[in-house]
XYZ file of C-alpha atoms in Angstrom:
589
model
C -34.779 -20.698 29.119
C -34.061 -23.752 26.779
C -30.849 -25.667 28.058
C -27.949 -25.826 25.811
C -27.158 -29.372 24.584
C -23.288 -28.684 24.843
C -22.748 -29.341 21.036
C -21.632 -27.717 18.092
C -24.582 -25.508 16.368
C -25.310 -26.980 12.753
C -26.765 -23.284 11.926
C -23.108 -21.594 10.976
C -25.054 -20.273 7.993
C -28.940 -18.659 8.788
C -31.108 -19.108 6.037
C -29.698 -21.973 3.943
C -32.579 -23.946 4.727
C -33.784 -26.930 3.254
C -37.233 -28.359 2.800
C -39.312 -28.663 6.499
C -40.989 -30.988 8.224
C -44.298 -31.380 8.994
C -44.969 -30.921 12.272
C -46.140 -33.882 14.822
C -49.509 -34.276 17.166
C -49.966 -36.448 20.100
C -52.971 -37.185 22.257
C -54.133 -39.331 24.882
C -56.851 -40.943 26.780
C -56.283 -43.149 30.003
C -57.568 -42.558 33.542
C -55.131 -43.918 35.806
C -51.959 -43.333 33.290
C -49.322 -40.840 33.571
C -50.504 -39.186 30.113
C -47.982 -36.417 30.512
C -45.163 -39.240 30.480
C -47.033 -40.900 27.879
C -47.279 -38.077 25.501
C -43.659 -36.677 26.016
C -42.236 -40.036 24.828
C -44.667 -39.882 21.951
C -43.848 -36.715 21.191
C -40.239 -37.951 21.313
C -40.990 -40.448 18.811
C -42.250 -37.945 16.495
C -39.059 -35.167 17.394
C -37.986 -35.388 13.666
C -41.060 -33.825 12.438
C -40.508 -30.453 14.066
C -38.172 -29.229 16.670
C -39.061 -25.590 16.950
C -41.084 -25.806 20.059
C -42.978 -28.551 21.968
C -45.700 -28.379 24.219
C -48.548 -30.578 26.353
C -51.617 -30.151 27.670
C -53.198 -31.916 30.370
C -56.265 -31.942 31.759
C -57.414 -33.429 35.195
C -61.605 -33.479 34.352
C -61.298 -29.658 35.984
C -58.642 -27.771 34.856
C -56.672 -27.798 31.580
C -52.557 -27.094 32.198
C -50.408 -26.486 29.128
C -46.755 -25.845 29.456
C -44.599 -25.317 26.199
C -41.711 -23.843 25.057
C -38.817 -23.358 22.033
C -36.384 -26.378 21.949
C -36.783 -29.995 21.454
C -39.284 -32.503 23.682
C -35.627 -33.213 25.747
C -35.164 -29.325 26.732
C -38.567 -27.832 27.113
C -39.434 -30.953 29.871
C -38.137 -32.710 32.498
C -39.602 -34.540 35.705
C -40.372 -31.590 37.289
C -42.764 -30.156 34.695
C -43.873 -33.247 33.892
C -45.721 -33.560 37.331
C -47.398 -30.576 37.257
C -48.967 -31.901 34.257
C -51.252 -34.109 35.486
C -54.904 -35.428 34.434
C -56.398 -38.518 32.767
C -56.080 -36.919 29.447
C -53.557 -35.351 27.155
C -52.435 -33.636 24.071
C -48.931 -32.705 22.969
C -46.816 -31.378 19.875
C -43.736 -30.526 18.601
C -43.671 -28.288 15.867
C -42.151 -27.061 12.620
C -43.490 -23.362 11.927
C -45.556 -23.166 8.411
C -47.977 -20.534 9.197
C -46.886 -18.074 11.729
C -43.087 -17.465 12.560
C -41.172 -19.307 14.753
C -41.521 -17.648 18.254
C -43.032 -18.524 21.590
C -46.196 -17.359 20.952
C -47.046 -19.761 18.471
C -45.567 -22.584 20.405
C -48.334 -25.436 20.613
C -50.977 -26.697 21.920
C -52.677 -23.418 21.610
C -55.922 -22.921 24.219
C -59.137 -21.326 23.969
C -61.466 -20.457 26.385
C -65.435 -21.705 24.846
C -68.910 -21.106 26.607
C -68.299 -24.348 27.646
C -65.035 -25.174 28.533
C -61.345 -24.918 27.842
C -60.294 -26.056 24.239
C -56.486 -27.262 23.551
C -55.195 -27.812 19.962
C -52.365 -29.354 18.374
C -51.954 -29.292 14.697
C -49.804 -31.102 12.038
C -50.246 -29.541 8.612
C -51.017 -26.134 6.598
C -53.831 -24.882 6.094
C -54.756 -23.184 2.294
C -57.794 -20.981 3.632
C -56.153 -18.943 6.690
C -56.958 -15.728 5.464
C -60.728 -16.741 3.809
C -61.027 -17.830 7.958
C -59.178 -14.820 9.639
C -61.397 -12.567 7.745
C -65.143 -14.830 8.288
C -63.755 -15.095 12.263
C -63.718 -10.716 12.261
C -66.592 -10.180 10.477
C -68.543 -12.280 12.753
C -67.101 -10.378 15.823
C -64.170 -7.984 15.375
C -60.466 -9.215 16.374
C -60.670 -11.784 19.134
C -60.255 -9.257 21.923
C -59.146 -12.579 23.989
C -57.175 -15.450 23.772
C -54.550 -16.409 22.004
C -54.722 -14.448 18.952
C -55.274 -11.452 20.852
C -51.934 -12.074 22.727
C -49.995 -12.108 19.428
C -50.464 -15.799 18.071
C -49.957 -15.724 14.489
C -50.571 -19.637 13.564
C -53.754 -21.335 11.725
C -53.880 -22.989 14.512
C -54.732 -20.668 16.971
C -57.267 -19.164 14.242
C -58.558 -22.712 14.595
C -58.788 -22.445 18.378
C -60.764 -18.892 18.202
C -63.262 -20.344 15.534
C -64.495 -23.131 17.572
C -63.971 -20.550 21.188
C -66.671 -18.510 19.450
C -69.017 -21.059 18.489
C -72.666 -20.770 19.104
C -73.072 -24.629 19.603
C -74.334 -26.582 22.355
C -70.840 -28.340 22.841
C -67.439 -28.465 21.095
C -68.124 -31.656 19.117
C -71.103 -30.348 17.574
C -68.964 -26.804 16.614
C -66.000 -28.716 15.784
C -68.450 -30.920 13.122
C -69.625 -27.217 11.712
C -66.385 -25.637 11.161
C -64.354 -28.479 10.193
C -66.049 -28.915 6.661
C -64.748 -25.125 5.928
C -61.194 -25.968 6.512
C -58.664 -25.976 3.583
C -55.581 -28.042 3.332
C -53.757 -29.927 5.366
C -54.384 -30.491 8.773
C -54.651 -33.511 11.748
C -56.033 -32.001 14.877
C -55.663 -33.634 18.543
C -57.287 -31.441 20.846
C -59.354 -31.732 23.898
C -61.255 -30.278 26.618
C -61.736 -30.977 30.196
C -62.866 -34.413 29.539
C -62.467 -35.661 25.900
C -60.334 -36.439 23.204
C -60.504 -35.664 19.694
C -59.335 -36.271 16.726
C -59.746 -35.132 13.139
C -57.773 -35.723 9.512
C -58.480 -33.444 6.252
C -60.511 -35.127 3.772
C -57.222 -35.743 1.357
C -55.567 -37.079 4.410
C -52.390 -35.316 3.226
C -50.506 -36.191 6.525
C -50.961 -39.348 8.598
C -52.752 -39.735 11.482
C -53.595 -43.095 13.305
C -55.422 -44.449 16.048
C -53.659 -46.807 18.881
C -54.899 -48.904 22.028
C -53.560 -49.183 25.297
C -54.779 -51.714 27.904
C -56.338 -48.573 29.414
C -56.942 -45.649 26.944
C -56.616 -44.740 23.626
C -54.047 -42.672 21.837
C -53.817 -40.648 18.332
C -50.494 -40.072 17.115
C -48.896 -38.802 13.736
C -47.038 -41.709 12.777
C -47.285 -45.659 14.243
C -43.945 -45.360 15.425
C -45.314 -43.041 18.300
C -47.603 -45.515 19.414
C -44.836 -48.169 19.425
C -42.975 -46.188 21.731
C -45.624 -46.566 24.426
C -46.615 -49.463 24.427
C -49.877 -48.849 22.063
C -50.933 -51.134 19.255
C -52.262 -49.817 16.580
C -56.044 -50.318 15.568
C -56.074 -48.497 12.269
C -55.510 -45.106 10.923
C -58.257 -42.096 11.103
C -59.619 -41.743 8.192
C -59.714 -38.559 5.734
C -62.527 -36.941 6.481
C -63.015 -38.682 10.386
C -64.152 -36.958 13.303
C -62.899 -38.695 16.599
C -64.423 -38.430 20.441
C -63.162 -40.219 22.958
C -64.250 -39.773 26.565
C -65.649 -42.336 29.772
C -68.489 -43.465 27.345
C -65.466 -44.778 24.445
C -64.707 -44.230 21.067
C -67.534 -42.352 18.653
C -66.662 -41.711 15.071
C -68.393 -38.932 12.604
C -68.037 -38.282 8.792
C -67.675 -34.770 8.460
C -66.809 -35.035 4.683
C -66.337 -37.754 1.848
C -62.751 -39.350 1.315
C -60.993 -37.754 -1.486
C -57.182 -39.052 -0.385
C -54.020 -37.714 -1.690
C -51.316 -38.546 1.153
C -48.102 -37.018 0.761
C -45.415 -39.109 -1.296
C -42.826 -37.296 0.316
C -43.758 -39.109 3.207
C -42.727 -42.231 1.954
C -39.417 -40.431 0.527
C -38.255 -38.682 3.712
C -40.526 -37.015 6.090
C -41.954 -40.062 8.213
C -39.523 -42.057 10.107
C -38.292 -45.548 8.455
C -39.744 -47.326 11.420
C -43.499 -46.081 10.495
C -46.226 -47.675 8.641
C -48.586 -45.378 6.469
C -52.028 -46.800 4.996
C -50.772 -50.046 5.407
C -47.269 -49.735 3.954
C -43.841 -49.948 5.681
C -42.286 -46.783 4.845
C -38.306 -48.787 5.017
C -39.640 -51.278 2.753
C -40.995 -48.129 0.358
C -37.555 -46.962 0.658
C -35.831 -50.277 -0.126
C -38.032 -50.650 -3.169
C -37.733 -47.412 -4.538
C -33.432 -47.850 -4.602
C -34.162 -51.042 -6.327
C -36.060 -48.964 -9.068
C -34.118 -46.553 -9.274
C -30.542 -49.200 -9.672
C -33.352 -50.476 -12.898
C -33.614 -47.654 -14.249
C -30.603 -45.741 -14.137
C -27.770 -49.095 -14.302
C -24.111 -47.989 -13.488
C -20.711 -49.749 -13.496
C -19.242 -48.928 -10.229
C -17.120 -50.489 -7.229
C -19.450 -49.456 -4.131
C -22.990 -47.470 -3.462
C -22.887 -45.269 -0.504
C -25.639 -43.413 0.837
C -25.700 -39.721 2.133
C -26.226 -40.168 6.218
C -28.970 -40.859 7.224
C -31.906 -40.473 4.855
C -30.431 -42.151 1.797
C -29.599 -45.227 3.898
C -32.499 -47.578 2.887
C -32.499 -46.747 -1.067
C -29.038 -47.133 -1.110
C -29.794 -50.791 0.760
C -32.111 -51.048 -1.990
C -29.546 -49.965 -5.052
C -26.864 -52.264 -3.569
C -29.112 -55.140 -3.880
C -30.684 -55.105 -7.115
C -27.425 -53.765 -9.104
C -25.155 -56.281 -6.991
C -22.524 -53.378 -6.868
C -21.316 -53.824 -2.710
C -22.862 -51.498 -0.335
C -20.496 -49.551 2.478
C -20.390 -46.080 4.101
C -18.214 -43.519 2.650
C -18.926 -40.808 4.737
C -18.835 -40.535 8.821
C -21.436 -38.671 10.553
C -20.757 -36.528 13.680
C -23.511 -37.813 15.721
C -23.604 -35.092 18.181
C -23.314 -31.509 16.225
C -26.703 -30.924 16.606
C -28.432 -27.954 17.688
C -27.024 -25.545 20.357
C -26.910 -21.873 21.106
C -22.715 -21.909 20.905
C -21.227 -19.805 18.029
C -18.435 -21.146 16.132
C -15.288 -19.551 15.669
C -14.658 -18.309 12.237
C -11.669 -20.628 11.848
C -14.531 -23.746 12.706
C -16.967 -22.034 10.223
C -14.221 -22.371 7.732
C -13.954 -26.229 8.387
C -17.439 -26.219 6.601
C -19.669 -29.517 6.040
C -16.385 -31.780 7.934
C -18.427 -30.600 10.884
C -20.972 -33.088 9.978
C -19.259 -35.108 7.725
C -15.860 -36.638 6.860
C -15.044 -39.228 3.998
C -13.611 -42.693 5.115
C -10.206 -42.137 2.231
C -9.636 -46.293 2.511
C -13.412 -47.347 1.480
C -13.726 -44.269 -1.155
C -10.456 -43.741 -2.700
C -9.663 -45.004 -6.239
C -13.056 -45.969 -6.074
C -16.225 -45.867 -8.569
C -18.773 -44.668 -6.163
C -22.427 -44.549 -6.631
C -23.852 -41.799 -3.964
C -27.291 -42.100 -3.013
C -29.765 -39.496 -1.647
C -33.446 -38.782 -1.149
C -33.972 -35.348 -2.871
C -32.064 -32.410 -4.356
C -33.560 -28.667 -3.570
C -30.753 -26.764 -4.003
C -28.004 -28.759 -4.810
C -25.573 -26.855 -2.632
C -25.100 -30.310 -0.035
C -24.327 -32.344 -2.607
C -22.208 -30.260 -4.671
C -20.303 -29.897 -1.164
C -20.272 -34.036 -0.955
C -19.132 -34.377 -4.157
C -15.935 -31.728 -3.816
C -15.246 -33.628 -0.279
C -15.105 -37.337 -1.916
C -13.304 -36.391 -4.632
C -11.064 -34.682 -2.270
C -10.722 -38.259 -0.589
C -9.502 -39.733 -3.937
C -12.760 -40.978 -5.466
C -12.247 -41.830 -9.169
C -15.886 -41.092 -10.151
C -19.145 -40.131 -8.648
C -22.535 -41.240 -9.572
C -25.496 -39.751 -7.913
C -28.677 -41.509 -7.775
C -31.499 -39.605 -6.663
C -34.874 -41.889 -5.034
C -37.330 -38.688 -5.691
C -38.105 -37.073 -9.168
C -36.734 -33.490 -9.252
C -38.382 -31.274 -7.351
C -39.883 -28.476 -9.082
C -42.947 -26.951 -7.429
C -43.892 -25.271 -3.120
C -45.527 -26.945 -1.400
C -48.880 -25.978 0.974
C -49.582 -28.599 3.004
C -46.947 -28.465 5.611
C -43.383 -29.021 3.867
C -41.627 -25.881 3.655
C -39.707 -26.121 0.816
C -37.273 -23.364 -0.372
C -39.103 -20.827 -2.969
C -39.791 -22.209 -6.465
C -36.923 -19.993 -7.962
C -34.561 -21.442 -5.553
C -35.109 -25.229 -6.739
C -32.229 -26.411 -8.942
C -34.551 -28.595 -10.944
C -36.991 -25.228 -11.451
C -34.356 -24.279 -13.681
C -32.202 -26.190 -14.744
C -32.235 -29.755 -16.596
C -30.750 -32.980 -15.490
C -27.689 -32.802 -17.417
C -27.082 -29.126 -16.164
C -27.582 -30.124 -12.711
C -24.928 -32.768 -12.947
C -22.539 -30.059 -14.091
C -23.176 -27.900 -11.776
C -23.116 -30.778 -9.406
C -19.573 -32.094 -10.070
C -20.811 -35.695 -10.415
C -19.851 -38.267 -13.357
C -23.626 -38.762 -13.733
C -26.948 -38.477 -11.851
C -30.051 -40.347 -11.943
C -33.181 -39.377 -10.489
C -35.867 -42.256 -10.499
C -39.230 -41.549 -12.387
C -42.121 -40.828 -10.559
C -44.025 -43.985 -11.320
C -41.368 -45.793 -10.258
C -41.563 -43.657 -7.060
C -45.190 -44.692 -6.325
C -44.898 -47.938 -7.254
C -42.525 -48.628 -4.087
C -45.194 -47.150 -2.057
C -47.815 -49.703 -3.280
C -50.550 -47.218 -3.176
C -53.076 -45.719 -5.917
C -51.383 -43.140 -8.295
C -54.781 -41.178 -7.690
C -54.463 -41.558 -4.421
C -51.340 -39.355 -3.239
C -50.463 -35.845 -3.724
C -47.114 -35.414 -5.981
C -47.601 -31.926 -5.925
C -44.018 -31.138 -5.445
C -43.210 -33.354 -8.497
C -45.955 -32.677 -10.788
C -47.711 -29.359 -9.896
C -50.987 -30.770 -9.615
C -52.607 -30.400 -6.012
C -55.020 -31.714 -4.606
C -57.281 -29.017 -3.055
C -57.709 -25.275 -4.773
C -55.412 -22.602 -4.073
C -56.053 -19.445 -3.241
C -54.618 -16.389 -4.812
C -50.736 -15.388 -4.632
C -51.756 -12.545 -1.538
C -53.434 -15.395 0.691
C -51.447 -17.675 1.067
C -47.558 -17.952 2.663
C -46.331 -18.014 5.954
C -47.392 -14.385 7.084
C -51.190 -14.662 6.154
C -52.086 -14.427 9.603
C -49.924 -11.965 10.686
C -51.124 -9.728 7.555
C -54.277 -9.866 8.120
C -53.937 -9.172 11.545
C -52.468 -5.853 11.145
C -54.923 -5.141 8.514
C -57.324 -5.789 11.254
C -56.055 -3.992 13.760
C -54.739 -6.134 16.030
C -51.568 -6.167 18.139
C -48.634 -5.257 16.284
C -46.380 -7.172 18.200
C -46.321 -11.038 19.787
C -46.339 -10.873 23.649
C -42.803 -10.980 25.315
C -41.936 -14.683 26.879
C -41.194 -14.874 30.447
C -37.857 -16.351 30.943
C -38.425 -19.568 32.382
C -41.245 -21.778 30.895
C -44.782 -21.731 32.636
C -47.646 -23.276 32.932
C -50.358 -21.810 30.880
C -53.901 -22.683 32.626
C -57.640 -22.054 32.862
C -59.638 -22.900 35.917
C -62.977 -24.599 34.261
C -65.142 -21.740 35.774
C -67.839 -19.770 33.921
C -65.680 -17.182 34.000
C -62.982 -18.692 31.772
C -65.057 -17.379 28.756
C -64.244 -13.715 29.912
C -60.547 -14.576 28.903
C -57.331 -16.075 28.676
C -54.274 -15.265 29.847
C -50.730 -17.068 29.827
C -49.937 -17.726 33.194
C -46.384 -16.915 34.843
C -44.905 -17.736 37.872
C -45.152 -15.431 40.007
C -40.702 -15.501 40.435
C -40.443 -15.411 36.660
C -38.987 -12.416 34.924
C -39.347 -10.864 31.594
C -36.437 -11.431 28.791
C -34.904 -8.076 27.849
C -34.710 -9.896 24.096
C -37.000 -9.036 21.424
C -40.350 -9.590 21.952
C -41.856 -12.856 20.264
C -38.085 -13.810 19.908
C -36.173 -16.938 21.444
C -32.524 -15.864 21.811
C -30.384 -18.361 20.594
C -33.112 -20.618 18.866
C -31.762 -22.038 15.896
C -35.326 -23.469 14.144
C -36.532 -26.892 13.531
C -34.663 -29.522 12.009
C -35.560 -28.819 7.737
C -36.056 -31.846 6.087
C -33.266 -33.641 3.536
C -29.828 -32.636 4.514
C -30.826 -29.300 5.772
C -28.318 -29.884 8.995
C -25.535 -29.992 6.076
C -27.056 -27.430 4.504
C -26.144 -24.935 7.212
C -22.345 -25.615 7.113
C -21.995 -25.355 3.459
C -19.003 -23.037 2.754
C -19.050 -20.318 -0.107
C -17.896 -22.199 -2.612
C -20.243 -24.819 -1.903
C -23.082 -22.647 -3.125
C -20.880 -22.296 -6.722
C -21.827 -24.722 -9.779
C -18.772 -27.580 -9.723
C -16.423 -26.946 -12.826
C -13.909 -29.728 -12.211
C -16.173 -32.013 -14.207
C -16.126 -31.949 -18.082
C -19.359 -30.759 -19.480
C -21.413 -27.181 -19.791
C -21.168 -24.958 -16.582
C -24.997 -24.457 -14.940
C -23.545 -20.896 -14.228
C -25.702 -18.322 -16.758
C -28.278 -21.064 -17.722
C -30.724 -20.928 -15.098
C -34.387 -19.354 -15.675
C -34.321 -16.426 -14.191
C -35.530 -16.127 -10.553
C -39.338 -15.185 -10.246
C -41.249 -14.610 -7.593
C -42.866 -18.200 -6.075
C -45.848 -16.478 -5.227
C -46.351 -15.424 -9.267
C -46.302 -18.854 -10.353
C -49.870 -20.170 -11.041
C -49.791 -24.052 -9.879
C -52.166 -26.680 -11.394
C -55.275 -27.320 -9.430
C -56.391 -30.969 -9.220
């Protein structure tokens, strides 16, 4: 069972969710290494990007152990499941649920049991094809009557796992080259079997992926800062379109398509951390630049700029600099609500966002403030803010905004609220500051958003901003979260996920020509079976969702209201009405 943290839960109110993360991959070579240390602090490194479940496999040249859980890196291991992990190679993740619901079942790495081998797979991304692959991996030979799938795992990535466990090939590298060409979307894979590591990035290389060295091994991690955290240096990233090996004999590298990149912007806004360098730019220094942009093109007279904790922190650096207006904190942050399994009282529910936040009265009062933040989805946290500093005497509020209004889903691994739930979907800027409360708002353009990133306007995917993405899409009934799970009950398959045993277990495969004949999570043999739902963690509260979403979830009533203390035309009545996300016909690259 996941261990409570002993903290206040941020998730007083379910489903006010902002956008996700992405999730994060991990993977390691290095005989003589403690890879399972070496991949839970990498995978701790990369804890922002998802913090459903986490998970590693290890693999000793004979066996393949995986043991994964719900909860963050810090509650699914400890030094006792650590050392049953052991091996001379590795792969872990931590993940934020896009396709596939948030249960136990499609915790990750997933395994697979291939003619030759054991297969584990970690994936970071989304990918656009799921059903085109569900329904080419039952034609060719009827639901997967083992492995994962057939245990209840609704992910692409255990669709993935099954594709390349039913290969005809004479190895995995050769069916991993064959069936990676037919995947759609976003997607960096670390997987492995019993005695090599590999690596592979989507041909738009929509999420990062790079390549590090140790003085004894190699490692593949989502972001640089990863590899910084043990001890790795980084040789370069993998490239769109790479296929990675890495075993006793070294490094081999394939081209299993042509480049075509589009990396995600919102990278550079929010997802990765600040500490993290993408194609060759520091992400801080992205954020820096774009709050200097942003102070040139939307110039305010004010007394201080502020920035909403944490993730406005560097463009707000960046604002105070160019405009020369002083920078300070207005707000304190409770470092330690996070996430427990505690419920609140409904006298603490009605304390609202003060459980994360609480205005400083002496730096914002009788004060001009310019409040800076990443991104507005719904506009509910920041309506919330702008109540609270008023509240605290604040004679004006400016919002600055270092991302264009978002307007469109996305599909690559961001799970952003539907498209009729984003403010800026239907409402313009002028109504959003209404409904906002604020004295004025600013959001900076988008080419001044991709100039701070220093990279090629053709060369990222805005998709979020503009509408234009940069693969095809599917139609409206293939694609969202459930694709899997539809299609598997179309199929036939099992109508429910498995039920979890209560404490966490190894999940192995002896390397054995009998593995092929099936796979089967292993439990120990003292561990009982939850009388909770099946597929269900009690008490789970999700992943951490992207920009402010840990406000987002103790946003009173009134916080979900357009503002009206502010002169100017109420947003109330003016919205377009709500549509269905899934009607909406985006623009194709």
């Amino acid at each position: 069972m996941v261990r409570p943290d002993g903290t206040l839960s941020h998730d007083l109110l379910p489903g006010e969710k902002g956008p996700q993360d992405a999730c994060g991959v991990f993977g390691v070579w290095a005989p003589g290494e403690d890879v399972a240390k070496l991949a839970y602090y990498g995978l701790y490194a990369l804890q922002h990007r998802g913090q459903e479940s986490a998970g590693i496999a290890a693999s000793n040249g004979e066996r393949i152990a995986v043991y994964k859980d719900m909860g963050l890196v810090s509650q699914v291991f400890d030094e006792t499941t650590l050392t049953t992990l052991t091996g001379h190679l590795a792969v872990g993740h931590c993940r934020y649920s896009t396709t596939g619901g948030s249960s136990w079942a499609n915790a990750q790495p997933t395994l697979g049991a291939t003619p030759h081998g054991t297969v584990a797979l970690a994936h970071n991304g989304n990918l656009t094809n799921s059903a085109e692959l569900f329904d080419q991996l039952v034609d060719k030979s009827g639901f997967p009557s083992s492995g994962e799938m057939a245990q209840g795992n609704t992910t692409d990535t255990a669709l993935v796992t099954a594709l390349l466990a039913e290969h005809p090939h004479g190895s995995l590298e050769e069916a991993a080259m064959h069936l990676l060409p037919q995947l759609v979307g976003s997607f960096c894979l670390a997987f492995m079997d019993e005695h090599t590591l590999y690596a592979a990035r989507d041909p738009q290389g929509i999420r990062p992926l790079v390549l590090g060295r140790l003085d004894r091994g190699w490692v593949v991690a989502s972001e640089t800062a990863a590899l910084d955290i043990v001890g790795a240096s980084l040789v370069r990233e993998i490239e769109p379109g790479e296929f990675v090996a890495i075993d006793e004999n070294g490094l081999r590298t394939q081209r299993f398509a042509e480049t075509r990149r589009a990396a995600c912007v919102f990278e550079y806004v929010y997802l990765a951390r600040p500490d993290t360098t993408i194609n060759g730019r520091s992400v801080y220094e992205s954020r820096v630049e774009m709050g200097r942009r942003l102070a040139r093109e939307h110039v305010v007279e004010a007394d201080l700029v502020m920035p909403t904790p944490e993730s406005g922190t560097p463009a707000a650096i960046g604002y105070a600099e160019e405009s020369g207006i002083p920078f300070g904190n207005g707000l304190v942050k409770n470092a330690y609500v996070g996430r427990t399994f505690i419920q609140p009282s409904d006298t603490i529910r009605q304390l609202g966002i003060r459980l994360k936040l609480n205005p400083l009265r002496s730096v914002v009062a009788g004060k001009r403030l310019v409040v800076i933040d990443d991104s507005i989805v719904r506009g509910n946290t920041q309506r919330a803010l702008i109540r609270m500093l008023r509240e605290a005497g604040a004679a004006e509020i400016h919002v600055r905004i270092s991302s264009p209004p978002i307007k469109w889903p996305c599909f690559y691994g961001i799970d952003f609220a539907s498209r009729a739930e984003l403010i800026a979907n239907g409402l313009g800027v002028e109504e959003i500051r209404a409904s906002l409360g604020a004295d004025s708002l600013g959001y900076i353009s988008e080419e001044g958003m991709v100039a701070a990133t220093r990279q090629e306007r053709g060369e990222l995917c805005t998709a979020c901003f503009s509408g234009s993405y940069p693969t095809r899409l599917p139609d409206a009934d293939k694609l969202g979260k459930d694709v899997v799970e539809s299609r598997r009950r179309a199929s036939g398959g099992p109508a429910r996920p498995p039920r979890r045993p209560e404490h966490a277990s190894a999940v192995s495969i002896d390397t054995h020509p009998s593995a092929a004949e099936g796979l089967a999570p292993g439990v120990h043999e003292d561990a009982c079976i939850s009388d909770a739902d099946p597929g269900v963690h009690q008490g789970s509260t999700g992943c951490d969702p992207g920009p402010d979403a840990d406000l987002e979830d103790v946003l009173l009533p009134e916080d979900r209201e357009p503002a009206r203390a502010v002169t100017g035309p109420s947003a109330a009545g003016t919205r377009a009405p709500a549509t269905d996300p899934a009607a909406e016909t985006p623009k194709d690259a």
